[in-house]
Amino acid sequence: MLRFLTAGESHGPSLTAILEGMPAGVPLRADDIDRDLARRQQGYGSGGRMKIERDHARITAGVMAGKTTGGPIAFVVENLDHAKWKDRDIEPMTIPRPGHADLTGAVKYGYRELRLALERASARETTMRVAVGAACRALLRQFGVVVGGYVVSIGEVETPDHASAVDAETYLQRFAQAEASDVRCYHPPTAERMRARIAEIIAAKDTLGGVVEVVALHVPPGLGSHVHWDRRLSARLAQVVMSVHAVKGVEIGDGFAEARRPGTQAQDQLYTADGMIRQRTNHAGGLEGGITNGAPIVVRAALKPIATTLNPLDSVDLATGQMVKTKYERSDFCQVPRAVPIIEAMVCFALADALIEKLGGDSLDEMRPRFAALRRLRLDDLPMDALPWRFGYE
């Protein structure tokens, strides 16, 4: 079982993560992690904080001589902005910002200062999720699994056709084209419109949300299970993605569009080619019955606009009881392009966990032969008795 914890505050000295359950022998370097951390800091519409930080993950446990040891892996990222906060009195925060954890955090924990909720609930925490996800990506890479993502909509601007595809090549092209765009959109005309829309929203002192699509390629069939609710990989993916800040909806495959189709147009019909069973479409997003079916896994996350806006919102000063306007805290205008590596990280975590569950073993060397022996969508791998049978309960 793979699991992780994070610790730290947005403006504290550092952020920490511990990843437990990673097999021994997985090649992992700080450069692998820093590459994804840098991607998280890039994207048009980001706020001033990203101009201050230069995120670098220091691995302090669980990796020696460039390979995992099987022990817990510890990551530390310094908050450079802490230098501006550590030796000064901080103005009291008593006006909760709608949409944040300010009010609910105070209700739950009895805070007498709302910044305590802000500091821990901040999306700065996703820095460590990206570090953890990079380690999980390193494991998946050993088995040929590729995870990438892109933006399919910002506000009302969306790519013209982003139906789930079957072939890996389509997605590999989208990954590459999106990384060349500062709004992480693979469709250049739409990327221009997204950029213009973000510029409008900045001028209007407002914020925008959008939809991110993350795809996993070459995932073997048979991960997850239909036999228990909490072993369905579709549900596990939805949980980890929904845990990301500002995510308010998750789709697997064509998701909500499937609800508007008749049944005959919503399924992925099968055919055979060269002894393999294949799907003509990928409406299911690579998962049927909570189990991977060998097609690309497609996960979409809907992110609400960031709740912090330059235009103040109505609120209540908890210190006076008076109705007042919110005070602005530095934030992004559109976080959607920067959310792509974060959603990727959570998908990498869920898939790495499912792969470890399927293969077992304490080391990469133990996992490799088990991976090679996995049943695939070959007719020869699926012998049927084709005989009448009875339940035979006693």
Tab-separated table of C-alpha atoms in Angstrom:
chain	number	residue	atom	x	y	z
A	1	MET	CA	0.000	0.000	0.000
A	2	LEU	CA	1.278	3.409	-1.015
A	3	ARG	CA	0.421	6.409	1.146
A	4	PHE	CA	1.725	9.897	1.817
A	5	LEU	CA	1.406	12.768	4.229
A	6	THR	CA	2.319	16.411	3.830
A	7	ALA	CA	3.105	19.034	6.467
A	8	GLY	CA	3.836	22.738	6.495
A	9	GLU	CA	2.251	26.157	6.117
A	10	SER	CA	2.134	28.428	3.089
A	11	HIS	CA	4.462	31.045	4.639
A	12	GLY	CA	6.262	28.779	7.116
A	13	PRO	CA	9.950	27.886	6.755
A	14	SER	CA	9.427	24.753	4.660
A	15	LEU	CA	7.050	22.091	3.354
A	16	THR	CA	7.519	18.383	3.993
A	17	ALA	CA	6.173	15.142	2.519
A	18	ILE	CA	6.697	11.503	3.460
A	19	LEU	CA	5.905	8.798	0.912
A	20	GLU	CA	5.626	5.293	2.345
A	21	GLY	CA	5.394	2.015	0.439
A	22	MET	CA	7.641	2.695	-2.545
A	23	PRO	CA	9.514	-0.497	-3.570
A	24	ALA	CA	13.296	-0.638	-3.445
A	25	GLY	CA	15.453	-0.132	-6.501
A	26	VAL	CA	13.466	2.608	-8.309
A	27	PRO	CA	15.812	5.184	-9.876
A	28	LEU	CA	14.950	8.603	-8.425
A	29	ARG	CA	16.866	11.886	-8.478
A	30	ALA	CA	16.057	15.345	-7.243
A	31	ASP	CA	16.136	16.514	-10.867
A	32	ASP	CA	13.152	14.246	-11.637
A	33	ILE	CA	11.156	16.007	-8.945
A	34	ASP	CA	12.379	19.532	-9.655
A	35	ARG	CA	11.289	19.210	-13.282
A	36	ASP	CA	7.648	18.766	-12.240
A	37	LEU	CA	7.958	21.381	-9.495
A	38	ALA	CA	9.102	23.889	-12.127
A	39	ARG	CA	6.108	22.984	-14.326
A	40	ARG	CA	3.822	23.667	-11.376
A	41	GLN	CA	5.202	27.199	-11.107
A	42	GLN	CA	4.592	28.049	-14.774
A	43	GLY	CA	1.385	29.205	-16.421
A	44	TYR	CA	-0.216	32.400	-17.626
A	45	GLY	CA	-2.531	33.871	-15.015
A	46	SER	CA	-0.403	32.991	-11.981
A	47	GLY	CA	0.104	35.465	-9.145
A	48	GLY	CA	3.180	37.108	-7.655
A	49	ARG	CA	4.160	34.239	-5.315
A	50	MET	CA	5.596	32.170	-8.162
A	51	LYS	CA	8.057	34.967	-8.956
A	52	ILE	CA	9.468	34.609	-5.444
A	53	GLU	CA	9.770	30.842	-5.042
A	54	ARG	CA	12.344	28.595	-6.752
A	55	ASP	CA	11.085	25.217	-5.622
A	56	HIS	CA	13.724	22.544	-5.121
A	57	ALA	CA	12.991	19.216	-3.424
A	58	ARG	CA	15.660	17.983	-1.038
A	59	ILE	CA	15.393	14.230	-0.502
A	60	THR	CA	16.362	13.547	3.104
A	61	ALA	CA	15.452	9.853	3.458
A	62	GLY	CA	14.544	6.732	1.509
A	63	VAL	CA	16.796	7.272	-1.516
A	64	MET	CA	20.499	6.378	-1.565
A	65	ALA	CA	22.882	6.390	-4.517
A	66	GLY	CA	20.027	7.422	-6.774
A	67	LYS	CA	17.680	4.543	-5.956
A	68	THR	CA	14.848	4.030	-3.495
A	69	THR	CA	15.646	1.836	-0.494
A	70	GLY	CA	12.135	0.584	0.320
A	71	GLY	CA	12.027	2.875	3.355
A	72	PRO	CA	9.866	6.014	3.708
A	73	ILE	CA	10.956	8.755	1.317
A	74	ALA	CA	11.117	12.253	2.828
A	75	PHE	CA	11.055	15.449	0.759
A	76	VAL	CA	11.666	19.015	1.962
A	77	VAL	CA	11.018	22.213	-0.026
A	78	GLU	CA	12.046	25.577	1.454
A	79	ASN	CA	9.596	28.501	1.344
A	80	LEU	CA	11.726	31.456	0.234
A	81	ASP	CA	8.849	33.836	1.052
A	82	HIS	CA	9.158	32.910	4.742
A	83	ALA	CA	12.000	35.428	5.102
A	84	LYS	CA	9.463	38.264	4.679
A	85	TRP	CA	7.125	36.903	7.349
A	86	LYS	CA	9.221	35.394	10.115
A	87	ASP	CA	10.277	38.452	12.132
A	88	ARG	CA	7.283	40.786	12.004
A	89	ASP	CA	3.869	41.161	13.567
A	90	ILE	CA	1.147	40.004	11.215
A	91	GLU	CA	-2.109	41.927	10.896
A	92	PRO	CA	-5.044	40.084	12.481
A	93	MET	CA	-7.324	38.278	10.018
A	94	THR	CA	-10.921	38.247	11.219
A	95	ILE	CA	-12.888	38.507	7.935
A	96	PRO	CA	-13.456	35.083	6.307
A	97	ARG	CA	-13.132	34.977	2.517
A	98	PRO	CA	-16.112	33.165	0.898
A	99	GLY	CA	-15.002	29.972	-0.838
A	100	HIS	CA	-11.942	29.432	1.356
A	101	ALA	CA	-11.498	27.372	4.527
A	102	ASP	CA	-11.313	30.521	6.671
A	103	LEU	CA	-14.813	30.208	8.157
A	104	THR	CA	-15.139	26.420	8.190
A	105	GLY	CA	-11.654	26.035	9.679
A	106	ALA	CA	-12.576	28.402	12.515
A	107	VAL	CA	-15.803	26.483	13.139
A	108	LYS	CA	-14.046	23.127	13.219
A	109	TYR	CA	-10.893	23.996	15.178
A	110	GLY	CA	-12.035	26.981	17.210
A	111	TYR	CA	-9.410	29.278	15.730
A	112	ARG	CA	-9.327	32.823	17.110
A	113	GLU	CA	-7.178	33.926	14.131
A	114	LEU	CA	-8.287	32.988	10.599
A	115	ARG	CA	-4.781	32.911	9.138
A	116	LEU	CA	-4.218	29.577	10.845
A	117	ALA	CA	-6.715	28.045	8.379
A	118	LEU	CA	-5.340	30.012	5.433
A	119	GLU	CA	-1.782	28.852	6.012
A	120	ARG	CA	-2.556	25.128	5.968
A	121	ALA	CA	-5.444	25.182	3.461
A	122	SER	CA	-3.367	27.090	0.901
A	123	ALA	CA	-2.678	25.429	-2.459
A	124	ARG	CA	1.005	25.912	-1.669
A	125	GLU	CA	0.592	22.422	-0.147
A	126	THR	CA	0.313	20.986	-3.669
A	127	THR	CA	4.060	21.561	-4.036
A	128	MET	CA	4.561	18.405	-1.997
A	129	ARG	CA	1.898	16.474	-3.898
A	130	VAL	CA	3.840	17.198	-7.072
A	131	ALA	CA	7.040	15.945	-5.392
A	132	VAL	CA	5.279	12.731	-4.314
A	133	GLY	CA	3.726	12.356	-7.755
A	134	ALA	CA	7.140	12.674	-9.417
A	135	ALA	CA	8.396	9.737	-7.346
A	136	CYS	CA	5.323	7.706	-8.341
A	137	ARG	CA	5.880	8.697	-11.966
A	138	ALA	CA	9.444	7.315	-11.683
A	139	LEU	CA	8.014	3.919	-10.686
A	140	LEU	CA	5.401	3.941	-13.455
A	141	ARG	CA	8.102	4.835	-15.993
A	142	GLN	CA	9.840	1.532	-15.227
A	143	PHE	CA	6.773	-0.261	-16.603
A	144	GLY	CA	6.268	1.972	-19.651
A	145	VAL	CA	3.359	3.968	-18.221
A	146	VAL	CA	3.240	7.615	-19.391
A	147	VAL	CA	1.097	10.244	-17.647
A	148	GLY	CA	0.481	13.688	-19.142
A	149	GLY	CA	-2.141	16.404	-19.186
A	150	TYR	CA	-3.416	19.645	-20.622
A	151	VAL	CA	-6.130	22.280	-20.260
A	152	VAL	CA	-9.356	21.693	-22.211
A	153	SER	CA	-11.260	24.768	-21.045
A	154	ILE	CA	-10.799	28.056	-19.233
A	155	GLY	CA	-13.980	29.867	-18.375
A	156	GLU	CA	-16.299	29.497	-21.375
A	157	VAL	CA	-13.380	28.961	-23.836
A	158	GLU	CA	-12.824	25.292	-24.643
A	159	THR	CA	-11.045	23.121	-27.194
A	160	PRO	CA	-13.348	22.232	-30.131
A	161	ASP	CA	-13.098	18.426	-29.761
A	162	HIS	CA	-11.667	16.729	-26.698
A	163	ALA	CA	-13.571	13.423	-26.805
A	164	SER	CA	-11.598	10.561	-25.273
A	165	ALA	CA	-9.356	8.932	-27.902
A	166	VAL	CA	-8.182	5.330	-28.213
A	167	ASP	CA	-4.693	5.749	-29.652
A	168	ALA	CA	-1.682	6.781	-27.584
A	169	GLU	CA	-0.140	8.845	-30.386
A	170	THR	CA	-2.975	11.401	-30.255
A	171	TYR	CA	-2.331	11.988	-26.587
A	172	LEU	CA	1.460	12.136	-26.910
A	173	GLN	CA	1.047	14.931	-29.470
A	174	ARG	CA	-1.366	16.768	-27.163
A	175	PHE	CA	1.095	16.503	-24.234
A	176	ALA	CA	3.938	17.973	-26.290
A	177	GLN	CA	1.866	20.782	-27.806
A	178	ALA	CA	0.380	21.718	-24.437
A	179	GLU	CA	3.793	22.020	-22.779
A	180	ALA	CA	4.771	24.532	-25.477
A	181	SER	CA	1.803	26.742	-24.508
A	182	ASP	CA	1.759	29.051	-21.474
A	183	VAL	CA	-1.899	28.115	-20.905
A	184	ARG	CA	-1.089	24.385	-21.437
A	185	CYS	CA	-3.599	23.974	-24.260
A	186	TYR	CA	-2.663	21.729	-27.223
A	187	HIS	CA	-4.903	23.582	-29.714
A	188	PRO	CA	-3.142	26.854	-30.722
A	189	PRO	CA	-6.245	28.866	-31.812
A	190	THR	CA	-8.009	27.942	-28.572
A	191	ALA	CA	-4.868	28.703	-26.556
A	192	GLU	CA	-4.868	32.235	-27.977
A	193	ARG	CA	-8.502	32.712	-26.973
A	194	MET	CA	-7.798	31.336	-23.490
A	195	ARG	CA	-4.897	33.735	-23.063
A	196	ALA	CA	-7.044	36.677	-24.173
A	197	ARG	CA	-9.799	35.644	-21.760
A	198	ILE	CA	-7.354	35.453	-18.849
A	199	ALA	CA	-6.025	38.910	-19.751
A	200	GLU	CA	-9.608	40.227	-19.652
A	201	ILE	CA	-10.226	38.676	-16.249
A	202	ILE	CA	-7.012	40.167	-14.835
A	203	ALA	CA	-8.103	43.607	-16.045
A	204	ALA	CA	-11.506	43.021	-14.459
A	205	LYS	CA	-9.813	42.091	-11.129
A	206	ASP	CA	-11.606	38.750	-11.169
A	207	THR	CA	-10.628	35.044	-11.472
A	208	LEU	CA	-11.358	32.134	-13.827
A	209	GLY	CA	-11.618	28.358	-13.457
A	210	GLY	CA	-11.555	25.614	-16.053
A	211	VAL	CA	-11.125	21.931	-16.838
A	212	VAL	CA	-7.899	19.892	-16.875
A	213	GLU	CA	-7.624	16.527	-18.599
A	214	VAL	CA	-4.983	14.011	-17.505
A	215	VAL	CA	-4.325	10.818	-19.452
A	216	ALA	CA	-2.339	7.701	-18.543
A	217	LEU	CA	-0.984	5.613	-21.437
A	218	HIS	CA	0.129	1.971	-21.565
A	219	VAL	CA	-1.486	1.079	-18.231
A	220	PRO	CA	-1.904	-2.722	-18.207
A	221	PRO	CA	-5.426	-4.166	-18.025
A	222	GLY	CA	-6.490	-5.623	-14.701
A	223	LEU	CA	-5.606	-2.884	-12.171
A	224	GLY	CA	-8.334	-2.162	-9.609
A	225	SER	CA	-11.293	-4.458	-8.926
A	226	HIS	CA	-15.082	-4.681	-9.179
A	227	VAL	CA	-15.464	-6.818	-6.034
A	228	HIS	CA	-15.479	-4.036	-3.422
A	229	TRP	CA	-16.476	-0.381	-3.588
A	230	ASP	CA	-13.168	0.855	-2.254
A	231	ARG	CA	-11.091	-1.214	-4.670
A	232	ARG	CA	-12.641	0.298	-7.808
A	233	LEU	CA	-9.814	2.238	-9.434
A	234	SER	CA	-12.271	4.712	-10.962
A	235	ALA	CA	-13.411	5.637	-7.438
A	236	ARG	CA	-9.829	5.850	-6.154
A	237	LEU	CA	-8.874	8.176	-9.005
A	238	ALA	CA	-11.910	10.351	-8.355
A	239	GLN	CA	-11.034	10.609	-4.670
A	240	VAL	CA	-7.431	11.680	-5.147
A	241	VAL	CA	-8.328	14.227	-7.833
A	242	MET	CA	-11.232	15.629	-5.803
A	243	SER	CA	-8.808	16.191	-2.931
A	244	VAL	CA	-6.960	18.873	-4.920
A	245	HIS	CA	-7.740	22.466	-3.949
A	246	ALA	CA	-10.574	24.100	-5.954
A	247	VAL	CA	-11.565	20.860	-7.729
A	248	LYS	CA	-15.362	20.658	-7.696
A	249	GLY	CA	-16.007	17.902	-10.242
A	250	VAL	CA	-14.334	14.805	-11.707
A	251	GLU	CA	-15.100	12.873	-14.873
A	252	ILE	CA	-13.751	9.497	-15.983
A	253	GLY	CA	-13.745	9.209	-19.770
A	254	ASP	CA	-16.688	10.988	-21.355
A	255	GLY	CA	-18.301	11.235	-17.921
A	256	PHE	CA	-21.218	13.640	-17.938
A	257	ALA	CA	-21.583	13.489	-21.736
A	258	GLU	CA	-22.330	9.769	-21.345
A	259	ALA	CA	-25.440	10.638	-19.341
A	260	ARG	CA	-26.908	12.336	-22.433
A	261	ARG	CA	-26.338	9.413	-24.835
A	262	PRO	CA	-28.458	6.325	-25.526
A	263	GLY	CA	-26.868	3.115	-24.318
A	264	THR	CA	-25.900	1.877	-27.762
A	265	GLN	CA	-23.801	5.004	-28.314
A	266	ALA	CA	-22.259	5.123	-24.848
A	267	GLN	CA	-20.346	1.806	-24.840
A	268	ASP	CA	-16.969	0.945	-26.355
A	269	GLN	CA	-17.686	-1.865	-28.803
A	270	LEU	CA	-15.084	-4.588	-29.256
A	271	TYR	CA	-13.323	-6.175	-32.201
A	272	THR	CA	-10.298	-8.415	-32.714
A	273	ALA	CA	-7.099	-7.705	-34.616
A	274	ASP	CA	-3.993	-9.908	-34.653
A	275	GLY	CA	-5.327	-12.009	-31.791
A	276	MET	CA	-5.897	-8.948	-29.577
A	277	ILE	CA	-9.218	-7.604	-28.305
A	278	ARG	CA	-9.588	-3.870	-28.947
A	279	GLN	CA	-12.117	-1.072	-28.342
A	280	ARG	CA	-13.376	1.082	-31.214
A	281	THR	CA	-13.890	4.077	-28.894
A	282	ASN	CA	-12.885	5.095	-25.372
A	283	HIS	CA	-16.026	6.560	-23.818
A	284	ALA	CA	-15.242	4.613	-20.616
A	285	GLY	CA	-11.895	6.367	-20.228
A	286	GLY	CA	-9.921	3.135	-19.828
A	287	LEU	CA	-11.930	1.780	-16.893
A	288	GLU	CA	-14.804	-0.720	-16.878
A	289	GLY	CA	-16.187	-2.120	-13.623
A	290	GLY	CA	-13.518	-0.154	-11.774
A	291	ILE	CA	-10.787	-2.137	-13.584
A	292	THR	CA	-8.373	-0.908	-16.245
A	293	ASN	CA	-9.152	-2.269	-19.716
A	294	GLY	CA	-5.891	-1.390	-21.479
A	295	ALA	CA	-7.222	1.770	-23.173
A	296	PRO	CA	-5.851	5.209	-22.200
A	297	ILE	CA	-7.122	6.260	-18.780
A	298	VAL	CA	-8.789	9.657	-19.065
A	299	VAL	CA	-9.534	11.780	-15.984
A	300	ARG	CA	-10.952	15.301	-16.086
A	301	ALA	CA	-11.020	17.745	-13.198
A	302	ALA	CA	-13.253	20.821	-13.025
A	303	LEU	CA	-11.640	23.651	-11.036
A	304	LYS	CA	-13.697	26.524	-9.702
A	305	PRO	CA	-12.317	30.061	-10.005
A	306	ILE	CA	-9.995	30.938	-7.130
A	307	ALA	CA	-12.010	32.479	-4.315
A	308	THR	CA	-9.558	35.329	-3.671
A	309	THR	CA	-10.497	38.273	-5.889
A	310	LEU	CA	-9.219	41.844	-6.114
A	311	ASN	CA	-12.839	42.950	-6.280
A	312	PRO	CA	-13.968	42.462	-2.659
A	313	LEU	CA	-16.858	40.164	-1.738
A	314	ASP	CA	-19.443	40.478	1.019
A	315	SER	CA	-18.443	38.933	4.335
A	316	VAL	CA	-18.677	39.407	8.096
A	317	ASP	CA	-15.974	40.631	10.455
A	318	LEU	CA	-16.023	37.969	13.167
A	319	ALA	CA	-14.326	40.376	15.615
A	320	THR	CA	-17.072	43.034	15.373
A	321	GLY	CA	-20.057	41.201	13.892
A	322	GLN	CA	-20.333	43.898	11.235
A	323	MET	CA	-21.016	43.166	7.562
A	324	VAL	CA	-17.888	44.187	5.642
A	325	LYS	CA	-15.972	43.554	2.418
A	326	THR	CA	-13.165	40.987	2.153
A	327	LYS	CA	-9.515	42.026	2.131
A	328	TYR	CA	-7.322	40.828	-0.738
A	329	GLU	CA	-4.659	38.166	-0.208
A	330	ARG	CA	-2.116	37.594	-2.977
A	331	SER	CA	-3.293	34.815	-5.314
A	332	ASP	CA	-3.533	33.583	-8.926
A	333	PHE	CA	-6.014	35.032	-11.388
A	334	CYS	CA	-6.292	31.689	-13.173
A	335	GLN	CA	-4.686	28.633	-11.625
A	336	VAL	CA	-5.839	26.161	-14.287
A	337	PRO	CA	-2.591	25.914	-16.369
A	338	ARG	CA	-0.575	25.391	-13.179
A	339	ALA	CA	-3.022	22.715	-12.010
A	340	VAL	CA	-2.056	20.286	-14.791
A	341	PRO	CA	1.075	18.844	-13.072
A	342	ILE	CA	-0.848	18.712	-9.774
A	343	ILE	CA	-3.650	16.568	-11.229
A	344	GLU	CA	-1.023	14.466	-13.006
A	345	ALA	CA	0.710	13.899	-9.661
A	346	MET	CA	-2.447	12.613	-7.997
A	347	VAL	CA	-3.209	10.308	-10.934
A	348	CYS	CA	0.386	8.988	-10.792
A	349	PHE	CA	-0.066	8.290	-7.078
A	350	ALA	CA	-3.317	6.323	-7.556
A	351	LEU	CA	-1.910	4.310	-10.480
A	352	ALA	CA	1.373	3.530	-8.709
A	353	ASP	CA	-0.622	2.343	-5.692
A	354	ALA	CA	-2.801	0.113	-7.894
A	355	LEU	CA	0.263	-1.299	-9.695
A	356	ILE	CA	1.996	-2.144	-6.418
A	357	GLU	CA	-1.222	-3.742	-5.183
A	358	LYS	CA	-1.451	-5.874	-8.333
A	359	LEU	CA	2.186	-6.955	-8.546
A	360	GLY	CA	3.197	-7.133	-4.882
A	361	GLY	CA	6.870	-7.436	-4.010
A	362	ASP	CA	9.278	-5.250	-2.084
A	363	SER	CA	11.596	-4.330	-4.922
A	364	LEU	CA	11.575	-3.392	-8.583
A	365	ASP	CA	13.378	-6.646	-9.376
A	366	GLU	CA	10.548	-8.650	-7.795
A	367	MET	CA	7.902	-6.665	-9.690
A	368	ARG	CA	9.375	-6.952	-13.195
A	369	PRO	CA	8.747	-10.689	-13.843
A	370	ARG	CA	5.258	-10.403	-12.357
A	371	PHE	CA	4.492	-7.506	-14.678
A	372	ALA	CA	5.717	-9.498	-17.676
A	373	ALA	CA	3.394	-12.369	-16.708
A	374	LEU	CA	0.249	-10.217	-16.429
A	375	ARG	CA	-2.784	-11.360	-18.405
A	376	ARG	CA	-3.396	-9.082	-21.406
A	377	LEU	CA	-6.260	-8.600	-23.865
A	378	ARG	CA	-5.038	-11.524	-25.963
A	379	LEU	CA	-7.528	-14.230	-26.946
A	380	ASP	CA	-4.932	-16.797	-25.854
A	381	ASP	CA	-4.877	-15.249	-22.349
A	382	LEU	CA	-8.647	-15.663	-21.937
A	383	PRO	CA	-9.592	-19.340	-22.351
A	384	MET	CA	-13.302	-20.018	-21.791
A	385	ASP	CA	-14.903	-23.352	-20.734
A	386	ALA	CA	-18.004	-22.692	-22.894
A	387	LEU	CA	-19.962	-25.329	-20.912
A	388	PRO	CA	-23.317	-25.119	-19.038
A	389	TRP	CA	-22.809	-24.529	-15.293
A	390	ARG	CA	-24.774	-24.118	-12.031
A	391	PHE	CA	-24.347	-21.840	-9.041
A	392	GLY	CA	-24.041	-24.857	-6.782
A	393	TYR	CA	-24.634	-23.018	-3.480
A	394	GLU	CA	-25.154	-25.412	-0.518
